[in-house]
Amino acid sequence: MCGIVAYIGDREALPVLINGLKRLEYRGYDSAGVAILNKEVNIYKCKGKVSDLEQFMEGKDKTGKIGIGHTRWATHGEPNDVNAHPHQSYHGKFTIIHNGIIENYARLRTRLEERGVKFQSETDTEVLANLIEYIYEQGKTDAELAVRLALSKVIGAYGLVVLCADEPDKLIAARKGSPLVIGVGNEEYFLASDATPIVEYTKSVIYLNDGDVAIIRKEQLILKTSGQDMSVPKVTELTFDIGEIDKGGYEHFMLKEIFEQPRSIEDTFRGRVRPDDLELHLGGLYQVMPKLVEAKRIIIIGCGTSWHAGLVGEYLFEDLARTSVEVEYASEFRYRNPIINKDDIVIAISQSGETADTLAAIKLAKEQGALVLGICNVVGSSIPRETDAGVYTHAGPEIGVASTKAFTCQVTVLAMMAILVGKKKGLISEERFKNLIHEFTLVPGKIEKILTKADSIKKLAALYKDATNSLYLGRGYLFPVALEGALKLKEISYIHAEGYPAAEMKHGPIALIDDKMPVVVVATKDSSYEKIVSNIQEVKARNGIVIAVVTEGDTVISGMADHVIEIPDAENVYATLLSVVPLQLFSYYIAVMRGCNVDQPRNLAKSVTVE
Ligand code: G6P
């Protein structure tokens, strides 16, 4: 939610800021803005995307070697020019960019207004800028102390960068709850909400911890903890390359990421699954494996697509490891009074590693004494740092707002975990284990085969691009796939779509079915195949249009459905990994044909760092 970027060094700041904002635009695209220091601070900001900002700045003075930039996902105040960041304090001494929410902003604003401070915008960020300046002027202090004192009065979350006109040789950055990464160059520093804007300049980064304040001059970085102690910055090397965050010849990131799935799944099990070996190697779990094996219950938490992966995890763990599983929306879990027993294990799933609700749920679970494991894609993000142990997904950077390859990699990790626990519990024989591993290694090739059908899925999409409603049905392992298929369609094409367990259809959704309603049924050959065939008949009896994802060679459903998409046969355990791919493509093509912005759907953001 909101992307922030900043630069200090000998380069012109603007190109660094603009490139960075483009890379961060997936975090929000309601407005964009930059502030560049050159004798004085020039601020340019406007409603819309970074490209709108570029047009808006044409012909203006944009020179300067220190600058900050922001792309916004609106929380306080509608998306417009005034509410766009950067925000400047009332006497123009402080200019700031901020990601997060200042929860007590209304009270702080009233107090400042009572003291005569005037506001321009409706944002919580301007309150912070004015509070810093008020403290600075009243206390006759320096910028760093003013920032610290202001932050001590703030309730909420922030990742922020401050530029002070009186101290033009430095940037001040602080983090609590919202991510902030500093790239270390040669007498230059790059700051951003995540590492994607930084990797083209340097691979050495420092992830700020909650409470950290950094004072950054071009030749020096001073890091202090919330207690004002100096802290030695821990420099980490980035593991991805710039090429991974380009579109690589595809029209959209989403399409590229759908097509990357064979490779990203392989990357996720590479080194962990070895065909000739009777082991699965999950190094991040070695220490906790005995507890995972003994766990009486696993609670999986996540949001959005990650929650759907969690549902697949429920089937996997119950099926293969006979561990009871509950899957919870992190946002609900954190505000309940959940019962966590000492031999329960919590698994948090997150692509970004920064989702605010998931982070808060992790903290709650830890406070209650649970062992918390993470399944996460972004290395060094907050969730892997907050959890006790975990497994990275190795999907590579996912830029399209609608998650695709992260989902299949999350399921890949969950499958590996469940197989391993099942084996350690003695529930999976050697032969079955070998077979499961062999089947696992076939998954990427099978997905390649599905991807060759993209053109026929595109033709099918053309027939249903004008639908207004749709229903997605599945049973067992394929029910979460139905949910995920429906989510993909609604988030990028804005067609109303509902995912349902197929048998539940007769308890409500069946009333919606008519001859204009596409019903997508995920009906590959598994244990509930016969049942889902009956559900398809129920839809057909009401003149519904059935689009079925079936196993290659299926003649029964082909004879009943209006359209079938065939996918290769697979173990139940892996059917989710295959069957979700045609649904991703179907949504993608529909959204493109409807002229939607596939990579940046309206109102959404990739990383939801506010609750
Ligand atoms: C947002 C994204 C979704 C994602 C969800 C959870 O809503 O648009 O694609 O599934 O957040 O994000 P996480 O990074 O925790 O997986």
XYZ file of C-alpha atoms and ligand atoms in Angstrom:
627
model
C 0.000 0.000 0.000
C 1.669 3.154 -1.177
C 5.181 2.981 -2.517
C 7.944 5.229 -1.339
C 11.317 5.858 -2.906
C 14.159 8.258 -2.144
C 17.682 9.005 -3.314
C 20.748 10.827 -2.030
C 24.066 10.856 -3.886
C 25.752 12.300 -6.977
C 23.226 11.254 -9.617
C 20.300 13.311 -10.734
C 17.571 12.142 -8.373
C 14.585 12.365 -10.720
C 15.286 9.375 -13.000
C 15.954 7.216 -9.926
C 12.682 8.366 -8.373
C 10.588 7.927 -11.518
C 12.028 4.470 -12.316
C 11.495 3.482 -8.717
C 7.920 4.725 -8.629
C 7.134 2.775 -11.784
C 8.437 -0.364 -10.130
C 6.422 0.359 -7.007
C 3.235 1.330 -8.787
C 1.769 -2.083 -7.988
C 1.510 -0.852 -4.394
C -0.918 1.892 -5.312
C -1.677 4.103 -8.268
C -4.154 6.738 -7.118
C -1.635 9.571 -7.323
C 2.103 10.121 -7.619
C 4.553 12.812 -6.617
C 8.191 13.751 -6.091
C 10.101 16.380 -4.162
C 13.608 17.314 -5.283
C 16.022 19.433 -3.360
C 18.073 21.924 -5.344
C 18.650 25.129 -3.397
C 14.971 24.889 -2.587
C 12.553 21.986 -2.508
C 10.479 21.582 -5.690
C 7.384 19.436 -5.297
C 5.466 17.981 -8.243
C 2.458 15.787 -7.603
C -0.830 14.933 -9.238
C -3.717 12.511 -9.271
C -3.188 9.461 -11.457
C -0.252 7.309 -12.388
C 3.452 7.937 -12.621
C 3.040 8.529 -16.362
C 0.596 11.369 -15.541
C 3.178 12.819 -13.198
C 5.826 12.705 -15.928
C 3.562 14.685 -18.258
C 2.713 17.110 -15.489
C 6.412 17.795 -14.869
C 7.310 18.472 -18.485
C 9.236 21.732 -18.863
C 9.711 22.231 -15.113
C 12.964 22.387 -13.167
C 13.605 18.906 -11.885
C 17.317 19.020 -11.202
C 18.738 17.998 -7.852
C 20.620 15.149 -6.252
C 18.430 14.510 -3.259
C 14.804 13.569 -3.690
C 11.823 11.627 -2.445
C 8.878 10.120 -4.344
C 5.571 8.448 -3.600
C 2.833 6.477 -5.314
C -0.385 6.430 -3.336
C -3.133 4.006 -2.438
C -5.637 6.338 -0.811
C -6.674 5.821 2.795
C -7.324 9.268 4.283
C -8.766 11.638 1.709
C -9.833 10.962 -1.864
C -7.249 10.554 -4.617
C -6.602 14.103 -5.856
C -3.685 16.478 -6.430
C -3.789 18.000 -2.949
C -3.877 14.702 -1.080
C -1.019 13.326 -3.198
C 2.384 12.975 -1.481
C 4.937 14.457 -0.805
C 3.391 16.646 1.875
C 5.034 19.761 3.150
C 4.750 21.296 6.604
C 3.026 24.666 7.075
C 6.218 26.745 6.832
C 7.696 24.489 4.185
C 10.611 23.268 6.279
C 9.786 19.576 6.142
C 8.711 17.531 3.142
C 7.696 13.952 3.734
C 6.512 10.768 2.070
C 4.726 8.171 4.133
C 3.342 4.667 3.795
C 1.037 3.474 6.574
C -1.689 5.009 8.702
C -1.435 7.496 11.544
C -4.376 6.309 13.606
C -4.535 9.256 16.019
C -4.196 11.807 13.219
C -7.564 13.469 13.925
C -6.669 14.260 17.549
C -3.183 15.477 16.560
C -4.661 17.620 13.800
C -7.182 19.258 16.150
C -4.436 20.077 18.630
C -2.259 21.600 15.934
C -5.181 23.580 14.513
C -5.927 24.913 17.985
C -2.374 26.264 17.943
C -2.951 27.978 14.612
C -1.448 25.429 12.222
C -3.171 25.482 8.810
C -3.734 22.319 6.752
C -4.030 21.909 2.986
C -5.048 18.262 2.625
C -7.195 15.655 4.346
C -4.310 13.252 4.854
C -2.857 11.793 8.007
C 0.591 12.352 6.494
C 0.282 16.135 6.472
C -0.522 15.939 10.188
C 2.807 14.221 10.708
C 4.683 16.782 8.594
C 3.127 19.635 10.576
C 3.728 17.946 13.899
C 7.420 17.537 13.055
C 7.711 21.194 12.115
C 5.758 22.359 15.139
C 8.107 20.450 17.460
C 11.129 21.667 15.469
C 10.105 25.311 15.790
C 8.832 25.237 19.350
C 11.662 23.128 20.686
C 14.355 24.837 18.622
C 15.776 21.423 18.049
C 17.370 19.664 15.074
C 15.486 17.733 12.412
C 16.353 14.277 13.719
C 15.104 15.008 17.212
C 11.972 16.689 15.875
C 11.208 13.579 13.813
C 11.818 11.301 16.788
C 9.676 13.357 19.146
C 6.870 13.570 16.607
C 6.970 9.820 16.050
C 6.781 9.228 19.786
C 3.360 10.939 19.728
C 2.059 8.926 16.823
C -0.096 5.810 17.053
C -0.127 3.750 13.904
C 2.159 2.488 11.204
C 4.708 4.258 9.095
C 7.519 3.882 6.671
C 8.585 7.428 5.983
C 11.315 9.599 4.553
C 11.786 13.217 5.586
C 13.604 16.007 3.798
C 14.447 19.092 5.870
C 15.131 22.323 3.985
C 17.358 23.608 6.826
C 19.520 20.463 6.764
C 19.817 19.820 3.031
C 22.640 17.272 3.255
C 20.527 14.445 4.611
C 17.408 12.318 4.499
C 15.797 10.976 7.652
C 13.969 7.672 7.368
C 11.952 5.759 9.932
C 9.971 2.576 10.066
C 7.263 1.100 12.239
C 4.935 -1.444 10.739
C 5.487 -0.443 7.103
C 8.499 -1.729 5.201
C 11.548 0.294 4.271
C 14.711 -0.900 2.555
C 17.936 1.082 2.055
C 20.190 0.271 -0.899
C 23.859 0.948 -0.221
C 25.802 2.359 -3.180
C 29.171 4.020 -3.481
C 28.619 7.329 -1.697
C 24.940 7.118 -2.509
C 21.859 5.574 -0.935
C 18.534 4.430 -2.370
C 15.468 4.024 -0.198
C 12.275 2.219 -1.111
C 9.308 0.277 0.213
C 10.799 -2.871 -1.253
C 13.951 -3.811 -3.090
C 12.567 -3.727 -6.651
C 13.523 -0.069 -7.337
C 16.958 -0.642 -5.815
C 18.239 -3.797 -7.488
C 19.258 -2.043 -10.717
C 21.708 0.138 -8.772
C 22.998 -2.092 -5.997
C 22.444 -5.520 -4.525
C 23.529 -4.526 -1.018
C 20.527 -3.607 1.080
C 19.597 -2.937 4.674
C 16.091 -3.825 5.832
C 15.034 -1.428 8.578
C 13.510 -2.933 11.698
C 10.503 -1.521 13.490
C 11.560 1.480 15.534
C 14.683 2.155 13.474
C 15.540 5.701 12.452
C 18.197 6.230 9.758
C 20.032 9.491 9.145
C 21.437 9.296 5.661
C 24.047 11.556 4.112
C 25.560 10.606 0.788
C 28.795 9.510 2.436
C 27.376 8.149 5.683
C 24.488 6.166 7.092
C 23.709 6.316 10.787
C 21.192 3.831 12.069
C 19.599 4.174 15.470
C 17.074 2.032 17.276
C 13.955 3.459 18.898
C 15.956 3.759 22.114
C 18.359 6.120 20.287
C 21.175 3.572 20.485
C 23.450 3.419 17.470
C 22.974 0.145 15.675
C 25.270 -1.579 13.195
C 23.403 -1.874 9.885
C 23.092 -5.461 8.673
C 23.799 -5.482 4.954
C 22.081 -8.263 2.985
C 22.690 -9.207 -0.655
C 19.650 -9.288 -2.934
C 19.108 -12.609 -4.641
C 17.157 -11.499 -7.705
C 18.144 -9.670 -10.861
C 16.731 -6.706 -12.690
C 15.586 -8.979 -15.552
C 13.108 -10.622 -13.207
C 11.180 -7.403 -12.735
C 10.789 -6.576 -16.416
C 7.929 -7.735 -18.607
C 10.323 -9.843 -20.669
C 8.424 -9.308 -23.929
C 4.995 -10.100 -22.517
C 2.184 -7.582 -22.792
C 1.533 -7.669 -19.056
C 3.327 -8.817 -15.927
C 0.373 -11.050 -15.126
C 0.742 -12.988 -18.373
C 4.479 -13.289 -17.872
C 3.926 -14.545 -14.349
C 1.327 -17.107 -15.470
C 3.818 -18.394 -18.033
C 6.626 -18.441 -15.484
C 4.865 -21.012 -13.332
C 6.638 -24.127 -14.606
C 9.935 -22.454 -13.757
C 8.866 -20.892 -10.482
C 7.467 -24.190 -9.194
C 10.690 -25.882 -10.203
C 12.690 -23.161 -8.451
C 10.572 -23.726 -5.359
C 11.285 -27.422 -5.173
C 14.788 -27.341 -6.633
C 17.232 -28.774 -4.117
C 14.356 -29.661 -1.838
C 12.875 -32.458 -3.929
C 15.403 -34.909 -5.308
C 13.917 -37.702 -7.368
C 16.337 -40.415 -6.259
C 16.327 -39.461 -2.663
C 13.896 -40.595 -0.007
C 13.882 -37.222 1.685
C 12.478 -33.775 1.242
C 14.868 -31.044 2.276
C 13.227 -28.066 3.914
C 16.188 -26.465 5.636
C 14.141 -23.676 7.175
C 12.094 -26.229 9.103
C 14.800 -28.572 10.404
C 14.740 -27.189 13.917
C 10.969 -27.197 14.232
C 10.234 -30.433 12.394
C 9.687 -32.527 15.574
C 7.060 -30.016 16.723
C 5.419 -29.945 13.315
C 5.210 -33.724 13.320
C 3.712 -33.778 16.812
C 1.355 -30.857 16.260
C -2.238 -31.654 17.212
C -3.531 -28.778 15.124
C -2.243 -26.383 12.514
C -3.809 -22.965 12.100
C -3.115 -21.422 8.711
C -3.535 -17.673 8.356
C -3.391 -15.444 5.288
C -5.336 -12.988 3.152
C -6.651 -13.034 -0.418
C -4.992 -15.562 -2.660
C -2.677 -16.640 0.148
C -5.754 -17.626 2.151
C -6.856 -19.761 -0.792
C -3.466 -21.473 -0.789
C -4.045 -22.044 2.926
C -7.296 -23.852 2.115
C -5.405 -26.168 -0.212
C -2.991 -26.654 2.691
C -5.889 -27.839 4.836
C -6.708 -30.612 2.378
C -3.027 -31.509 2.009
C -2.235 -31.748 5.712
C -5.421 -33.593 6.573
C -5.013 -35.982 3.679
C -1.308 -36.720 3.831
C -0.304 -36.014 7.422
C -3.607 -36.493 9.267
C -3.095 -33.255 11.152
C -6.189 -31.254 11.851
C -6.101 -27.828 10.216
C -8.038 -24.607 10.547
C -7.673 -21.889 7.955
C -8.338 -18.359 9.084
C -8.500 -14.968 7.442
C -5.735 -13.109 9.265
C -7.994 -10.077 9.610
C -10.602 -12.117 11.506
C -8.169 -14.168 13.534
C -6.422 -11.105 14.935
C -9.588 -9.559 16.314
C -11.065 -12.703 17.800
C -9.942 -14.271 20.994
C -8.563 -17.373 19.303
C -7.807 -20.473 21.298
C -4.232 -21.543 20.714
C -2.937 -24.616 22.531
C 0.705 -25.162 23.238
C 1.088 -27.943 20.693
C -0.651 -26.003 17.931
C 1.377 -24.533 15.108
C 0.457 -21.422 13.193
C 1.508 -21.130 9.544
C 1.330 -17.646 8.013
C 1.217 -17.471 4.225
C 2.046 -14.288 2.360
C 3.515 -13.402 -0.999
C 4.730 -9.965 0.022
C 5.559 -10.702 3.635
C 4.140 -7.293 4.500
C 0.365 -7.734 4.745
C -0.639 -5.792 7.854
C -3.381 -8.159 9.008
C -1.170 -11.216 8.612
C 1.627 -9.527 10.533
C -0.733 -8.566 13.336
C -2.136 -12.104 13.471
C 1.417 -13.474 13.737
C 2.156 -11.155 16.646
C -1.023 -12.253 18.408
C -0.208 -15.930 17.911
C 3.311 -15.401 19.233
C 2.023 -13.548 22.273
C -0.127 -16.571 23.011
C 2.927 -18.797 22.879
C 2.407 -20.422 19.479
C 5.222 -21.514 17.259
C 4.704 -19.527 14.059
C 6.010 -20.642 10.670
C 6.014 -18.532 7.523
C 5.570 -19.332 3.847
C 6.664 -16.226 2.093
C 7.962 -15.021 -1.259
C 9.806 -11.791 -0.561
C 13.135 -12.513 1.061
C 13.909 -10.258 4.008
C 10.361 -8.921 4.299
C 8.671 -8.491 7.665
C 6.863 -11.841 7.926
C 9.951 -14.051 7.585
C 11.587 -11.856 10.171
C 8.662 -12.117 12.582
C 8.164 -15.872 12.304
C 10.115 -18.563 14.155
C 10.981 -20.556 11.045
C 9.697 -21.007 7.529
C 10.096 -21.754 3.869
C 10.547 -19.281 1.035
C 8.583 -19.866 -2.145
C 11.219 -18.729 -4.686
C 8.556 -17.554 -7.150
C 10.700 -14.528 -7.996
C 9.243 -11.017 -7.862
C 5.510 -10.988 -8.538
C 4.486 -7.603 -9.913
C 0.979 -8.158 -11.325
C -1.475 -7.223 -8.594
C -3.480 -10.398 -9.151
C -1.402 -13.192 -7.680
C -0.672 -16.183 -9.913
C 2.760 -17.764 -9.601
C 2.915 -16.969 -5.892
C -0.221 -19.077 -5.382
C 1.128 -22.150 -7.152
C 4.449 -21.809 -5.329
C 2.678 -21.512 -1.970
C 0.756 -24.699 -2.754
C 4.037 -26.323 -3.798
C 5.561 -25.522 -0.406
C 2.470 -26.710 1.475
C 2.514 -29.969 -0.489
C 6.192 -30.498 0.354
C 5.515 -29.821 4.025
C 2.500 -32.120 4.200
C 4.302 -34.951 2.393
C 7.288 -34.600 4.686
C 5.203 -34.598 7.857
C 3.110 -37.517 6.564
C 6.261 -39.476 5.886
C 7.785 -38.688 9.265
C 4.547 -39.785 10.910
C 4.815 -43.101 9.074
C 1.629 -42.447 7.121
C 3.263 -42.445 3.704
C 5.003 -45.599 2.624
C 8.332 -45.483 0.818
C 6.678 -46.452 -2.408
C 3.961 -43.807 -2.115
C 6.587 -41.232 -1.187
C 8.656 -42.072 -4.266
C 5.560 -41.866 -6.361
C 4.523 -38.517 -4.898
C 7.984 -37.083 -5.529
C 8.047 -38.442 -9.064
C 4.622 -36.928 -9.756
C 5.813 -33.642 -8.259
C 8.658 -33.432 -10.742
C 6.181 -33.899 -13.599
C 4.057 -30.901 -12.591
C 6.085 -28.185 -14.405
C 5.968 -30.122 -17.688
C 2.224 -30.605 -17.335
C 1.731 -26.887 -16.754
C 3.812 -26.200 -19.891
C 1.334 -28.340 -21.766
C -1.629 -26.383 -20.389
C 0.047 -23.131 -21.391
C 0.179 -24.284 -25.009
C -3.627 -24.065 -24.946
C -3.573 -20.339 -24.237
C -5.012 -19.505 -27.652
C -8.035 -21.750 -27.266
C -8.646 -20.345 -23.782
C -8.460 -16.876 -25.331
C -11.154 -17.855 -27.853
C -13.330 -19.099 -25.026
C -12.748 -15.847 -23.144
C -13.986 -13.913 -26.182
C -17.355 -15.701 -25.896
C -17.870 -14.719 -22.248
C -16.163 -11.357 -21.958
C -19.506 -9.571 -21.655
C -20.927 -11.741 -18.884
C -22.033 -9.820 -15.821
C -22.052 -12.710 -13.352
C -20.388 -16.067 -13.116
C -20.147 -18.988 -10.783
C -17.106 -21.166 -10.103
C -17.606 -24.628 -8.637
C -15.260 -27.277 -7.320
C -15.143 -29.995 -4.699
C -12.433 -31.230 -2.366
C -8.997 -29.979 -3.387
C -10.647 -28.196 -6.277
C -12.957 -26.053 -4.162
C -10.132 -23.599 -3.270
C -9.301 -23.541 -6.995
C -12.889 -22.466 -7.711
C -12.505 -19.679 -5.136
C -9.217 -18.593 -6.649
C -10.620 -18.693 -10.203
C -13.540 -16.482 -9.138
C -11.224 -14.069 -7.333
C -9.002 -13.746 -10.404
C -11.975 -12.935 -12.615
C -13.529 -10.346 -10.326
C -10.332 -8.563 -9.393
C -9.080 -7.935 -12.907
C -12.191 -7.927 -15.123
C -14.739 -6.519 -12.615
C -17.211 -9.258 -13.533
C -19.037 -10.482 -10.473
C -17.844 -14.005 -9.768
C -18.546 -16.344 -6.887
C -16.657 -19.469 -5.939
C -18.635 -22.223 -4.251
C -18.249 -25.822 -3.174
C -20.189 -27.527 -5.960
C -22.592 -29.315 -3.627
C -23.508 -26.079 -1.857
C -24.772 -24.644 -5.127
C -28.220 -26.075 -4.465
C -28.434 -24.126 -1.210
C -28.554 -20.750 -2.900
C -26.480 -19.950 -5.985
C -28.568 -22.277 -8.147
C -31.253 -19.600 -8.021
C -28.980 -17.345 -10.060
C -28.456 -19.756 -12.905
C -30.010 -18.935 -16.267
C -28.950 -19.239 -19.902
C -26.640 -16.217 -19.622
C -24.694 -17.346 -16.609
C -21.344 -19.045 -17.257
C -20.651 -21.684 -14.637
C -17.016 -22.705 -14.512
C -16.668 -26.168 -13.025
C -13.313 -27.570 -11.998
C -14.007 -31.239 -12.516
C -10.850 -33.256 -12.995
C -10.872 -36.944 -12.143
C -10.620 -37.262 -8.407
C -12.536 -38.912 -5.616
C -15.543 -36.607 -5.985
C -15.718 -36.857 -9.765
C -19.098 -38.655 -9.884
C -20.580 -36.114 -7.497
C -19.461 -33.178 -9.571
C -20.866 -34.789 -12.703
C -24.252 -34.694 -10.936
C -23.709 -31.028 -10.079
C -23.019 -30.279 -13.745
C -26.277 -31.991 -14.657
C -28.076 -29.792 -12.139
C -26.672 -26.701 -13.844
C -27.541 -27.962 -17.313
C -31.098 -28.768 -16.188
C -31.457 -25.022 -15.465
C -30.035 -24.015 -18.879
C -26.762 -22.811 -17.326
C -23.667 -22.586 -19.516
C -21.002 -24.992 -18.301
C -17.299 -24.432 -18.885
C -15.523 -27.404 -17.402
C -11.873 -27.981 -16.625
C -11.507 -31.734 -17.085
C -8.865 -34.420 -17.221
C -7.580 -35.238 -20.717
C -9.684 -37.887 -22.401
C -12.785 -37.269 -20.259
C -15.749 -38.187 -22.426
C -18.480 -38.003 -19.803
C -18.254 -34.302 -18.985
C -17.307 -33.423 -22.577
C -20.679 -34.784 -23.561
C -22.510 -32.563 -21.086
C -20.593 -29.312 -20.828
C -20.779 -26.448 -23.315
C -17.003 -26.121 -23.334
C -14.196 -28.156 -21.863
C -10.603 -27.286 -21.164
C -8.549 -30.440 -20.901
C -5.596 -30.654 -18.556
C -3.193 -33.556 -17.980
C -4.044 -36.182 -15.418
C -2.385 -35.682 -12.028
C -2.355 -36.988 -8.467
C -5.156 -35.425 -6.415
C -2.472 -33.686 -4.398
C -1.243 -31.752 -7.433
C -4.540 -31.209 -9.252
C -4.783 -27.689 -7.800
C -1.462 -26.690 -9.346
C -2.657 -27.632 -12.796
C -6.324 -26.707 -12.743
C -5.804 -23.138 -11.569
C -3.696 -22.264 -14.629
C -6.507 -22.267 -17.250
C -8.622 -20.180 -14.871
C -5.830 -17.615 -14.561
C -5.573 -17.429 -18.357
C -9.352 -17.231 -18.800
C -9.573 -14.236 -16.420
C -6.540 -12.595 -17.977
C -7.910 -12.718 -21.524
C -11.378 -11.579 -20.476
C -9.903 -8.603 -18.616
C -7.702 -7.639 -21.579
C -10.675 -7.858 -23.969
C -12.711 -5.654 -21.647
C -9.929 -3.058 -21.772
C -9.113 -3.386 -18.067
C -5.744 -2.544 -16.626
C -4.752 -6.089 -15.843
C -1.601 -5.401 -13.856
C -3.125 -2.570 -11.864
C -6.819 -3.283 -11.315
C -8.851 -0.418 -9.935
C -8.862 0.100 -6.159
C -6.493 -2.784 -5.483
C -2.893 -2.892 -4.380
C -0.389 -5.696 -4.383
C 0.777 -5.307 -0.859
C -1.820 -4.312 1.713
C 0.142 -2.732 4.510
C -2.853 -1.145 6.177
C -5.580 -3.023 8.017
C -3.646 -8.180 -1.881
C -3.210 -8.672 -3.238
C -3.528 -10.157 -3.375
C -2.901 -10.946 -2.250
C -3.311 -10.396 -0.878
C -2.484 -11.008 0.235
O -5.028 -8.184 -1.802
O -3.854 -7.936 -4.261
O -3.023 -10.636 -4.615
O -3.293 -12.285 -2.339
O -3.091 -8.982 -0.837
O -1.155 -10.602 0.075
P 0.101 -11.389 0.585
O 1.266 -10.572 0.096
O 0.010 -11.419 2.078
O 0.057 -12.736 -0.005
